């Protein structure tokens, strides 16, 4: 009887719904051909007047665009996402959409109009519905593809392990959870077609399904039946779409079915539902500290614990949950053994490093053990012949870590110094071993291959130990020789070494006056262009000297190069630049602020520079800039009045919300806790709804002890409805 009543309600609702327009939603992160086909077909013929169209990816630089899209509360009947995919969607739009964010929104049920309401979701990117099985690409080849798409190494390595390895669930299962309750999810289980290729296929599909409104209406009725235990109505196949995309790696599935309350069938005994429930407990922040610790322990003790490692790792990082996990590990040594076992199951060396990082975070590995694994992985990538992808992997990894990675000649193949990509990779790593430096020096001196010889010379610029033979060779090569290309390479090496020898500056001046054509990095250029590009690395003595050379180079010199040169002069000379009436504030700050604020100097920075630092971020979309402001203010010797002034100035500036958020986590290190609390309370009072979560998160993660004055300052937050915040305030003694 209940079922009959339900079906009657669904049918009556559908009749009423049939007179309303449906919503076709798009996330166009890369190519727009797919969107154009849908818009054209859904606005003509039998579909005319039956659909409204919504592009969810904005044209502006809104950082949290997906959150804003969710808040629009649009009930999407159809969702089309087009973009590259490698664990996240990205593309020419400059925007990205992380799998983690999609899964979190779905778990929190705060984006149902996009994540659960659609009848169909098109995931038009490579591997969006891939399983764990290997396709025509190896794990290493897939890593190279991701790096070529400029995906950061950390994310790319994790993506490869999730695609092919034991850690985490497949992309297909991820999508089924993220789009729970969606009847039809379409994508590709390997390489997907480009936008201009799939365009004609989608046109053919729409010719087979001319009335798309009725097509979606039928799917909605089938969803209603499935929710009432008619499970044969779930996981139905779209045969028309499969025919249209038959020559591709097309795949289709359905979201995890969440049945009506009180019905039997799909239940907690279903593996998909259980997996969804276990992951969502962590993604949705619904657990107390004690509950989270117990839940993570239960997950790590499961036979399929590897499915949960990614989400557990995320949770530990976000919640600073290390101490609680240590308590679990001390009582259950089998967990440690299981995670260590995964190190040997990794599909790539970089994937092994990601697992090792997790083991380091959990203190399963100590720092020395991790560094040993790290070195062995890097050495394995340096085995000749080194591929372009291996070189990119090494360089990406080095750029993402603050610590040196030292390899010795005794660990490497003797032919390492005659392998081009190996020499490039060593340029990224730096050379700390004298025997290795001398092997590269031999190539630089005598090798007949010009391209290899020049790269060897450049790599000598990253020798990190004092070596008279290397320095002597570079200086000798800087003199006018019969081989101008080698001289250019030596100039690059000298600049990288920041050699203070007059011959580097003399070569720079010589190049500025030259129009001679040379080869550098495989491209034909001029000595003058090389000089202007490396201006930022030249050792100068004063701002006046800098002005002279900038005037000589004119518009040929890039702003970032001037910024680097200025930063290398130090704060005193930088302040002269700020005070120069011949340069406008915006130009003079914007093009050199980054380099100056990241400049590592023991010289004290004057407080008077603060207004210049803040002015540039009014309306600036570079939200990371306030990190640099915070680190710069940390180098100032400020009294109590000045610290209060800084907090007040920042709170009163017309910054974008994301800039205020960024500054929370990058507060000046020399500001005591009371100034941090003053900023947090000021931010909360500025907009309680916008900044509540940020203030709560900071207090939970960063405040460990407060005095009586600071407790009084925190009392206004006792009324905030946030269990994590209230738990932390209680720990701090705020009552």
XYZ file of C-alpha atoms in Angstrom:
735
model
C 0.000 0.000 0.000
C 2.832 2.412 0.909
C 4.485 1.632 -2.391
C 1.301 2.366 -4.341
C 0.855 5.687 -2.543
C 4.497 6.597 -3.208
C 4.264 5.797 -6.919
C 1.080 7.848 -7.150
C 2.860 10.813 -5.570
C 5.821 10.419 -7.932
C 3.515 10.213 -10.957
C 1.433 13.233 -9.930
C 4.622 15.193 -9.168
C 6.017 14.242 -12.550
C 2.903 15.464 -14.343
C 3.183 18.785 -12.546
C 6.929 18.866 -13.109
C 6.474 18.252 -16.825
C 5.079 21.761 -17.189
C 8.189 23.285 -15.600
C 11.550 23.844 -17.216
C 14.427 21.554 -16.373
C 17.883 22.853 -15.451
C 20.885 21.902 -17.578
C 24.049 22.714 -15.611
C 27.593 22.957 -16.956
C 31.061 23.092 -15.440
C 33.230 24.121 -18.374
C 36.786 23.828 -17.088
C 38.383 23.193 -20.462
C 36.793 22.725 -23.908
C 33.339 24.184 -24.536
C 32.309 22.068 -27.547
C 30.364 19.640 -25.348
C 28.417 22.463 -23.745
C 27.570 24.009 -27.108
C 26.127 20.726 -28.398
C 23.868 20.315 -25.368
C 22.717 23.941 -25.443
C 21.954 23.779 -29.155
C 20.067 20.472 -28.954
C 18.173 21.298 -25.755
C 16.954 24.666 -27.025
C 15.545 23.512 -30.375
C 13.063 20.998 -31.788
C 11.020 19.042 -29.252
C 13.116 20.490 -26.413
C 12.523 24.161 -27.256
C 11.500 26.202 -24.217
C 11.854 23.254 -21.832
C 15.339 23.895 -20.437
C 17.190 26.635 -18.601
C 20.986 26.703 -18.817
C 23.432 27.410 -15.989
C 27.218 27.720 -16.311
C 28.591 27.085 -12.817
C 32.221 28.041 -13.522
C 32.507 31.853 -13.380
C 34.633 33.970 -15.683
C 36.156 35.895 -12.772
C 38.927 34.765 -10.432
C 36.620 33.661 -7.619
C 38.695 31.268 -5.547
C 35.842 29.298 -3.952
C 33.665 29.134 -7.059
C 32.333 25.617 -6.367
C 31.156 26.586 -2.875
C 29.355 29.584 -4.370
C 27.793 27.371 -7.058
C 26.434 25.088 -4.331
C 25.004 28.059 -2.453
C 22.933 29.084 -5.481
C 20.688 26.084 -4.720
C 20.096 25.304 -8.384
C 18.431 21.905 -8.785
C 20.317 20.471 -11.749
C 18.461 17.861 -13.811
C 21.467 17.391 -16.071
C 25.128 18.098 -15.219
C 27.931 18.203 -17.793
C 31.523 18.558 -16.523
C 34.160 19.003 -19.228
C 37.858 19.216 -18.454
C 41.097 17.345 -18.054
C 40.953 14.887 -15.180
C 43.718 13.457 -13.041
C 42.232 13.187 -9.579
C 40.766 16.650 -10.113
C 39.122 18.440 -13.006
C 41.111 21.295 -14.549
C 41.746 23.032 -17.852
C 42.135 26.273 -19.754
C 39.649 28.089 -17.507
C 42.327 28.236 -14.820
C 39.838 26.761 -12.339
C 39.981 23.296 -10.832
C 37.637 21.007 -8.945
C 39.183 18.527 -6.528
C 37.730 15.048 -6.077
C 38.118 15.571 -2.340
C 35.931 18.692 -2.422
C 33.226 16.940 -4.425
C 33.222 14.029 -1.996
C 33.173 16.329 1.039
C 30.232 18.365 -0.277
C 28.352 15.171 -1.019
C 29.033 13.830 2.469
C 27.867 17.058 4.081
C 24.740 17.094 1.883
C 25.169 20.839 1.361
C 25.299 20.706 -2.442
C 22.516 18.276 -3.317
C 21.247 20.316 -6.246
C 24.520 19.624 -8.068
C 25.754 16.382 -6.499
C 22.601 14.271 -5.954
C 19.607 15.767 -7.774
C 20.772 15.316 -11.404
C 19.258 12.500 -13.388
C 22.386 12.306 -15.540
C 25.974 13.407 -14.962
C 28.433 13.562 -17.869
C 32.077 13.426 -16.684
C 33.863 14.289 -19.913
C 37.524 13.786 -19.065
C 40.090 10.991 -19.158
C 39.806 8.211 -16.540
C 36.768 9.715 -14.808
C 35.230 6.242 -14.417
C 38.437 4.209 -14.432
C 38.836 1.132 -12.289
C 42.081 -0.179 -10.813
C 42.922 -2.428 -13.755
C 45.766 -1.377 -16.058
C 44.979 0.005 -19.491
C 47.322 0.716 -22.386
C 49.431 3.019 -20.188
C 51.746 1.928 -17.423
C 51.711 3.677 -14.059
C 54.976 5.453 -14.903
C 53.618 6.613 -18.264
C 50.485 7.942 -16.572
C 52.653 9.879 -14.118
C 54.473 11.476 -17.057
C 51.136 12.470 -18.636
C 49.974 14.144 -15.421
C 53.241 16.020 -14.982
C 53.024 17.189 -18.605
C 49.590 18.599 -17.719
C 51.348 20.635 -14.988
C 49.707 18.739 -12.137
C 51.901 19.100 -9.020
C 53.996 16.003 -8.335
C 52.468 15.330 -4.921
C 48.987 15.251 -6.419
C 50.109 13.413 -9.558
C 51.809 10.633 -7.562
C 48.792 10.210 -5.361
C 46.603 10.131 -8.459
C 48.681 7.350 -10.041
C 48.516 5.269 -6.871
C 44.774 5.781 -6.672
C 44.381 4.886 -10.350
C 46.556 1.754 -10.360
C 47.666 0.980 -6.809
C 46.168 -0.447 -3.635
C 45.651 2.838 -1.779
C 42.191 4.365 -2.006
C 39.228 3.364 -4.118
C 38.976 3.651 -7.896
C 37.857 6.823 -9.655
C 34.674 4.991 -10.604
C 33.871 4.245 -6.963
C 34.802 7.801 -5.971
C 32.327 9.182 -8.491
C 29.618 6.764 -7.372
C 29.974 8.087 -3.830
C 30.273 11.745 -4.784
C 27.172 11.561 -6.987
C 25.184 9.298 -4.682
C 21.583 8.875 -5.755
C 22.260 9.881 -9.386
C 20.766 7.230 -11.739
C 23.176 7.702 -14.658
C 26.850 8.709 -14.507
C 28.809 8.702 -17.775
C 32.548 9.006 -18.354
C 35.611 7.152 -19.622
C 37.656 4.338 -18.093
C 40.853 5.333 -19.926
C 41.856 8.097 -22.340
C 38.877 10.245 -23.341
C 38.282 12.026 -26.656
C 39.106 15.713 -27.104
C 36.274 18.230 -27.177
C 36.279 18.663 -30.952
C 36.211 14.863 -31.387
C 33.358 14.132 -28.999
C 31.297 16.989 -30.437
C 30.088 15.041 -33.474
C 29.432 11.946 -31.339
C 27.193 13.919 -28.992
C 25.315 15.369 -31.951
C 24.665 11.830 -33.182
C 23.458 10.850 -29.707
C 20.955 13.696 -29.561
C 19.602 12.713 -32.955
C 18.750 9.310 -31.428
C 17.138 10.973 -28.389
C 15.330 14.003 -29.858
C 13.020 14.594 -26.866
C 15.500 14.930 -24.031
C 12.929 16.341 -21.634
C 10.912 13.111 -21.754
C 14.136 11.093 -21.594
C 15.048 12.732 -18.265
C 11.483 12.496 -16.990
C 11.540 8.732 -17.534
C 14.806 8.469 -15.592
C 13.237 10.346 -12.671
C 10.362 7.863 -12.554
C 12.836 4.964 -12.609
C 14.725 6.571 -9.710
C 11.486 6.689 -7.723
C 10.870 3.005 -8.362
C 14.428 2.086 -7.362
C 14.032 3.983 -4.101
C 11.046 1.721 -3.362
C 13.099 -1.487 -3.757
C 12.557 -1.957 -7.506
C 16.326 -2.388 -7.857
C 16.115 -3.570 -11.458
C 15.373 0.097 -12.237
C 18.853 1.060 -10.976
C 22.098 0.743 -12.920
C 20.225 0.754 -16.217
C 22.344 1.391 -19.288
C 21.989 4.242 -21.764
C 22.310 2.201 -24.952
C 21.926 5.211 -27.263
C 24.885 7.014 -25.670
C 26.952 3.816 -25.661
C 26.367 3.458 -29.421
C 27.316 7.059 -30.114
C 30.571 6.728 -28.123
C 31.342 3.116 -29.067
C 34.784 3.894 -30.517
C 35.904 5.543 -27.263
C 36.663 4.171 -23.794
C 33.106 5.046 -22.739
C 31.897 3.793 -19.351
C 28.705 4.264 -17.365
C 27.484 3.529 -13.861
C 25.043 4.778 -11.216
C 25.609 6.595 -7.957
C 25.374 4.738 -4.662
C 21.664 4.245 -4.027
C 20.421 5.669 -0.737
C 16.963 4.103 -0.223
C 13.974 5.593 1.513
C 14.085 5.300 5.294
C 12.557 2.134 6.664
C 12.867 0.111 3.464
C 14.786 -3.124 3.146
C 17.204 -3.973 0.355
C 20.099 -1.542 0.047
C 21.295 -1.280 3.624
C 24.347 -0.940 5.790
C 25.245 -4.480 4.747
C 25.880 -3.266 1.207
C 29.673 -2.742 0.722
C 29.171 0.495 -1.247
C 26.925 1.956 1.417
C 29.317 0.892 4.181
C 32.292 2.458 2.383
C 30.333 5.673 1.815
C 29.290 5.828 5.450
C 32.810 5.197 6.780
C 34.379 7.855 4.554
C 31.658 10.435 5.163
C 32.133 10.244 8.912
C 35.573 11.802 8.361
C 34.791 14.029 5.389
C 31.758 15.643 7.061
C 33.461 16.618 10.355
C 30.558 15.055 12.248
C 32.654 13.266 14.894
C 34.068 14.458 18.182
C 37.779 13.980 18.864
C 37.167 10.746 20.767
C 34.765 9.415 18.139
C 37.170 10.252 15.309
C 40.027 8.447 17.046
C 37.919 5.345 17.575
C 36.622 5.407 13.993
C 40.113 5.754 12.489
C 41.322 2.888 14.683
C 38.499 0.674 13.408
C 39.293 1.578 9.795
C 43.015 0.895 10.175
C 42.291 -2.525 11.680
C 40.126 -3.612 8.759
C 41.403 -5.998 6.097
C 40.600 -3.339 3.487
C 42.270 -0.515 5.460
C 44.140 0.613 2.339
C 40.864 1.917 0.879
C 40.703 4.482 3.672
C 44.315 5.659 3.893
C 43.853 8.724 1.679
C 40.908 10.101 3.634
C 42.605 9.247 6.956
C 45.746 11.079 5.806
C 43.670 14.136 4.864
C 41.934 14.082 8.229
C 45.168 13.825 10.205
C 46.643 16.816 8.347
C 43.534 18.977 8.639
C 42.838 18.220 12.288
C 46.435 17.952 13.582
C 45.426 14.516 14.787
C 48.913 13.041 15.146
C 48.949 12.490 18.928
C 45.636 10.634 18.899
C 46.857 8.363 16.105
C 50.076 7.615 17.996
C 48.005 6.268 20.860
C 46.204 3.925 18.463
C 49.428 2.740 16.814
C 51.123 1.999 20.131
C 48.307 -0.401 21.023
C 48.051 -2.011 17.594
C 51.491 -2.700 16.045
C 49.842 -4.674 13.230
C 48.686 -1.368 11.731
C 52.299 -0.271 11.383
C 53.210 -3.524 9.647
C 50.296 -3.205 7.233
C 51.262 0.320 6.176
C 54.926 -0.614 5.794
C 53.817 -3.490 3.583
C 52.148 -1.021 1.232
C 55.501 0.613 0.517
C 56.506 -2.403 -1.540
C 53.167 -2.480 -3.382
C 53.484 1.060 -4.760
C 53.189 1.278 -8.532
C 55.761 4.056 -8.963
C 58.729 5.365 -7.043
C 56.965 8.659 -6.414
C 53.921 6.740 -5.229
C 56.172 4.938 -2.766
C 57.353 8.324 -1.525
C 53.752 9.423 -0.920
C 53.139 6.310 1.187
C 56.428 6.932 2.996
C 55.317 10.507 3.747
C 52.153 9.158 5.346
C 54.238 6.699 7.378
C 56.454 9.622 8.453
C 53.417 11.672 9.515
C 52.208 8.711 11.559
C 55.728 8.320 13.010
C 55.848 4.784 11.670
C 59.046 5.869 9.930
C 61.598 8.182 11.499
C 63.196 11.009 9.530
C 66.362 9.045 8.723
C 64.352 6.085 7.406
C 62.244 8.379 5.253
C 65.300 10.178 3.845
C 66.822 6.821 2.949
C 63.682 5.806 1.025
C 63.614 9.227 -0.601
C 67.221 8.945 -1.745
C 66.716 5.425 -3.115
C 63.672 6.528 -5.107
C 65.522 9.505 -6.592
C 68.499 7.298 -7.474
C 66.147 4.831 -9.197
C 64.793 7.664 -11.355
C 68.366 8.667 -12.245
C 69.208 5.332 -13.845
C 70.258 5.992 -17.481
C 68.707 6.415 -19.907
C 66.675 8.977 -17.936
C 63.375 9.918 -19.590
C 61.849 13.384 -19.789
C 59.115 12.223 -17.410
C 61.632 10.977 -14.846
C 63.495 14.273 -15.044
C 60.222 16.187 -14.543
C 59.307 13.954 -11.603
C 62.636 14.626 -9.885
C 62.479 18.374 -10.510
C 58.849 18.629 -9.374
C 59.608 16.714 -6.196
C 62.624 18.900 -5.408
C 60.664 22.110 -5.913
C 57.979 20.869 -3.520
C 60.349 20.128 -0.645
C 62.392 22.520 1.471
C 65.060 19.970 2.308
C 68.154 19.078 0.321
C 68.311 15.732 -1.463
C 71.917 14.633 -1.732
C 73.025 11.863 -4.075
C 76.601 10.623 -4.392
C 78.520 9.429 -7.424
C 79.006 6.024 -5.791
C 75.210 5.526 -5.823
C 74.854 6.358 -9.514
C 75.592 4.730 -12.832
C 79.033 5.823 -14.153
C 77.383 7.088 -17.359
C 75.195 9.555 -15.434
C 77.286 12.572 -16.487
C 76.704 11.882 -20.191
C 72.894 11.511 -19.976
C 71.166 14.777 -20.929
C 67.996 14.453 -18.812
C 70.045 13.125 -15.887
C 72.226 16.243 -16.038
C 69.069 18.398 -16.108
C 67.667 16.521 -13.111
C 70.919 17.044 -11.194
C 70.617 20.742 -11.964
C 67.291 20.677 -10.087
C 68.656 18.640 -7.184
C 71.941 20.450 -6.818
C 75.321 18.718 -6.705
C 76.765 18.073 -3.235
C 79.327 15.382 -4.071
C 82.768 16.342 -5.379
C 83.207 13.211 -7.501
C 79.857 13.849 -9.172
C 80.759 17.508 -9.738
C 84.027 16.516 -11.409
C 82.259 13.972 -13.645
C 79.931 16.728 -14.836
C 82.923 19.060 -15.203
C 84.588 16.535 -17.516
C 81.484 16.508 -19.735
C 81.419 20.313 -19.720
C 85.048 20.484 -20.817
C 85.334 17.775 -23.435
C 82.066 16.285 -24.648
C 81.482 16.653 -28.380
C 77.682 16.877 -28.065
C 77.098 20.617 -27.859
C 73.645 20.402 -26.230
C 74.893 18.032 -23.529
C 78.048 20.082 -22.955
C 76.069 23.303 -22.461
C 73.671 21.655 -20.011
C 76.633 20.295 -18.058
C 78.105 23.805 -17.818
C 74.778 25.182 -16.564
C 74.489 22.374 -13.997
C 77.903 23.358 -12.631
C 76.127 26.519 -11.510
C 74.256 24.374 -8.980
C 77.297 22.745 -7.410
C 76.619 23.372 -3.713
C 80.148 22.828 -2.437
C 83.146 25.097 -2.871
C 85.295 23.669 -5.624
C 88.184 25.612 -7.121
C 88.245 23.514 -10.301
C 84.574 24.266 -11.032
C 84.966 27.994 -10.273
C 88.133 28.241 -12.347
C 86.479 26.551 -15.333
C 83.445 28.872 -15.230
C 85.625 31.993 -15.002
C 87.790 30.788 -17.871
C 84.699 30.060 -19.987
C 83.352 33.571 -19.347
C 86.238 35.097 -21.239
C 85.665 35.751 -24.919
C 86.154 32.421 -26.632
C 85.630 30.849 -30.015
C 82.461 29.160 -28.732
C 79.904 31.850 -27.753
C 77.267 29.262 -26.783
C 79.541 27.806 -24.108
C 80.196 31.316 -22.833
C 76.439 31.885 -22.481
C 76.117 28.635 -20.518
C 79.018 29.699 -18.280
C 77.333 33.068 -17.706
C 74.182 31.250 -16.565
C 76.286 29.064 -14.250
C 78.088 32.085 -12.822
C 74.790 33.849 -12.169
C 73.359 30.735 -10.487
C 76.428 30.518 -8.261
C 76.024 34.232 -7.489
C 79.720 34.654 -8.169
C 80.964 38.007 -6.964
C 83.897 37.961 -9.332
C 84.002 41.074 -11.531
C 84.119 38.923 -14.645
C 80.410 37.995 -14.242
C 79.388 41.662 -14.218
C 81.801 42.393 -17.071
C 80.226 39.591 -19.119
C 76.770 40.963 -18.314
C 77.759 44.414 -19.597
C 79.382 42.871 -22.661
C 76.200 40.917 -23.444
C 74.043 44.036 -23.032
C 76.003 45.740 -25.803
C 75.896 42.656 -28.028
C 73.478 41.603 -30.754
C 75.230 38.314 -31.424
C 72.966 35.289 -31.968
C 73.543 32.266 -29.712
C 71.836 29.006 -28.758
C 70.517 28.649 -25.214
C 68.218 25.898 -23.859
C 67.692 24.673 -27.403
C 66.444 28.048 -28.663
C 68.056 30.681 -30.834
C 68.376 33.935 -28.944
C 70.800 36.826 -28.476
C 73.414 37.497 -25.838
C 71.543 40.667 -24.891
C 68.317 38.715 -24.288
C 70.174 36.215 -22.096
C 71.589 39.107 -20.078
C 68.215 40.796 -19.574
C 66.600 37.496 -18.563
C 69.289 36.822 -15.951
C 69.443 40.363 -14.613
C 67.726 39.287 -11.391
C 70.610 36.937 -10.540
C 73.415 39.469 -11.011
C 75.145 40.695 -7.858
C 74.625 44.475 -7.662
C 75.774 46.895 -4.997
C 73.143 49.641 -4.909
C 69.762 50.862 -6.095
C 71.534 53.503 -8.196
C 73.409 50.767 -10.036
C 70.132 48.928 -10.583
C 68.511 52.061 -12.027
C 71.410 52.485 -14.424
C 71.062 48.977 -15.849
C 67.256 49.125 -15.980
C 67.559 52.332 -17.972
C 70.005 50.657 -20.316
C 67.730 47.641 -20.895
C 64.502 49.636 -21.161
C 61.340 47.674 -21.880
C 63.320 44.517 -22.678
C 63.771 43.615 -19.030
C 60.923 41.755 -17.335
C 59.366 43.102 -14.140
C 60.108 39.885 -12.259
C 63.791 40.168 -13.161
C 63.980 43.705 -11.775
C 62.132 42.507 -8.685
C 64.677 39.748 -8.066
C 67.622 42.094 -8.514
C 66.075 44.600 -6.128
C 65.296 41.938 -3.537
C 68.907 40.788 -3.610
C 69.986 44.300 -2.614
C 68.187 43.970 0.724
C 65.610 46.053 2.642
C 67.596 49.306 2.862
C 68.008 49.669 -0.893
C 64.468 48.383 -1.451
C 63.071 51.209 0.656
C 64.909 53.703 -1.555
C 63.030 52.215 -4.476
C 59.679 52.628 -2.725
C 60.482 56.254 -1.968
C 61.547 57.014 -5.537
C 59.062 59.640 -6.874
C 59.739 58.582 -10.472
C 57.960 55.241 -10.077
C 54.219 54.960 -9.425
C 53.151 53.095 -6.300
C 51.251 50.308 -8.045
C 53.886 49.481 -10.610
C 56.720 49.775 -8.157
C 55.080 47.553 -5.547
C 53.309 45.040 -7.744
C 56.240 43.965 -9.830
C 58.745 43.552 -7.029
C 56.720 42.747 -3.938
C 56.841 38.976 -4.333
C 60.609 38.763 -4.577
C 61.216 41.229 -1.775
C 58.852 39.527 0.641
C 60.411 36.121 0.026
C 63.959 37.497 0.284
C 65.951 35.790 3.019
C 67.888 38.470 4.855
C 69.095 39.047 8.391
C 68.738 42.792 7.867
C 65.886 44.285 9.891
C 62.979 45.554 7.797
C 61.696 49.048 8.709
C 58.131 49.361 10.051
C 57.544 52.290 7.694
C 57.287 49.851 4.806
C 54.005 48.368 6.127
C 51.573 50.682 4.252
C 53.303 49.806 0.977
C 52.926 46.107 1.733
C 49.205 46.353 2.406
C 48.224 48.723 -0.377
C 48.897 46.263 -3.160
C 46.416 43.692 -1.861
C 43.375 45.943 -2.078
C 41.383 44.147 -4.748
C 44.387 42.013 -5.712
C 43.452 38.397 -6.510
C 46.847 37.100 -5.349
C 45.523 35.787 -2.028
C 48.824 34.131 -1.225
C 50.292 37.619 -0.970
C 49.287 38.030 2.647
C 51.529 35.079 3.466
C 54.412 37.215 2.284
C 53.127 40.197 4.247
C 53.049 38.061 7.384
C 56.541 36.695 6.861
C 57.896 40.192 6.198
C 56.307 41.720 9.293
C 57.881 38.850 11.237
C 61.265 40.394 10.413
C 60.320 43.763 11.946
C 61.235 44.758 15.499
C 57.859 46.149 16.622
C 56.613 47.495 19.933
C 53.131 46.824 21.369
C 51.555 49.914 19.800
C 52.889 49.041 16.356
C 51.612 45.460 16.594
C 48.136 46.706 17.480
C 48.314 49.141 14.571
C 49.200 46.333 12.149
C 46.205 44.228 13.245
C 43.859 47.226 12.987
C 45.210 48.205 9.574
C 44.722 44.732 8.140
C 41.190 44.381 9.528
C 40.231 47.754 8.063
C 41.664 47.167 4.592
C 39.191 46.385 1.748
C 40.725 42.976 1.052
C 38.837 40.098 -0.586
C 37.564 37.505 1.904
C 40.105 34.949 0.723
C 42.938 37.330 1.575
C 41.642 37.720 5.138
C 41.385 33.921 5.409
C 44.903 33.472 4.118
C 46.318 35.867 6.679
C 44.813 33.845 9.553
C 47.186 31.001 8.774
C 50.173 33.231 8.037
C 50.179 35.532 11.035
C 53.513 37.228 11.822
C 55.603 34.866 13.925
C 56.706 37.671 16.255
C 53.111 38.531 17.272
C 52.075 37.082 20.626
C 48.862 35.080 21.087
C 46.825 38.096 22.199
C 47.318 39.771 18.816
C 46.265 36.600 17.027
C 43.103 36.473 19.143
C 42.436 40.159 18.484
C 42.593 39.495 14.747
C 40.368 36.400 14.995
C 37.704 38.186 17.034
C 37.861 41.182 14.691
C 37.436 38.935 11.681
C 34.529 37.075 13.297
C 32.792 40.366 14.069
C 33.390 41.549 10.502
C 31.199 38.723 9.117
C 30.158 35.909 11.453
C 28.807 33.602 8.739
C 31.716 34.035 6.336
C 34.569 33.627 8.821
C 33.105 31.384 11.547
C 34.653 28.151 10.234
C 38.036 29.783 9.633
C 38.222 31.259 13.133
C 37.111 27.961 14.669
C 39.641 25.932 12.683
C 42.548 28.223 13.601
C 41.778 28.139 17.311
C 41.444 24.351 17.251
C 44.738 23.784 15.443
C 46.981 26.623 16.585
C 46.089 27.682 20.152
C 47.453 25.387 22.850
C 47.721 27.621 25.907
C 46.206 31.015 26.821
C 46.557 33.304 29.833
C 43.716 34.925 31.785
C 43.620 38.050 29.599
C 43.443 35.922 26.463
C 40.692 33.757 27.966
C 38.583 36.882 28.437
C 39.249 37.880 24.839
C 37.980 34.474 23.635
C 34.727 34.484 25.628
C 32.601 36.038 22.815
C 33.143 32.782 20.892
C 31.385 30.661 23.541
C 28.104 31.314 21.740
C 29.328 29.921 18.413
C 27.586 26.668 17.454
C 30.583 24.529 16.596
C 31.359 21.364 18.627
C 35.064 21.360 17.699
C 35.453 25.001 18.765
C 33.577 24.494 22.030
C 35.650 21.394 22.773
C 38.833 23.401 22.229
C 37.663 26.399 24.284
C 36.889 24.050 27.150
C 40.399 22.574 26.862
C 41.835 26.102 27.013
C 39.814 26.898 30.142
C 37.543 29.475 28.505
C 34.232 29.448 30.405
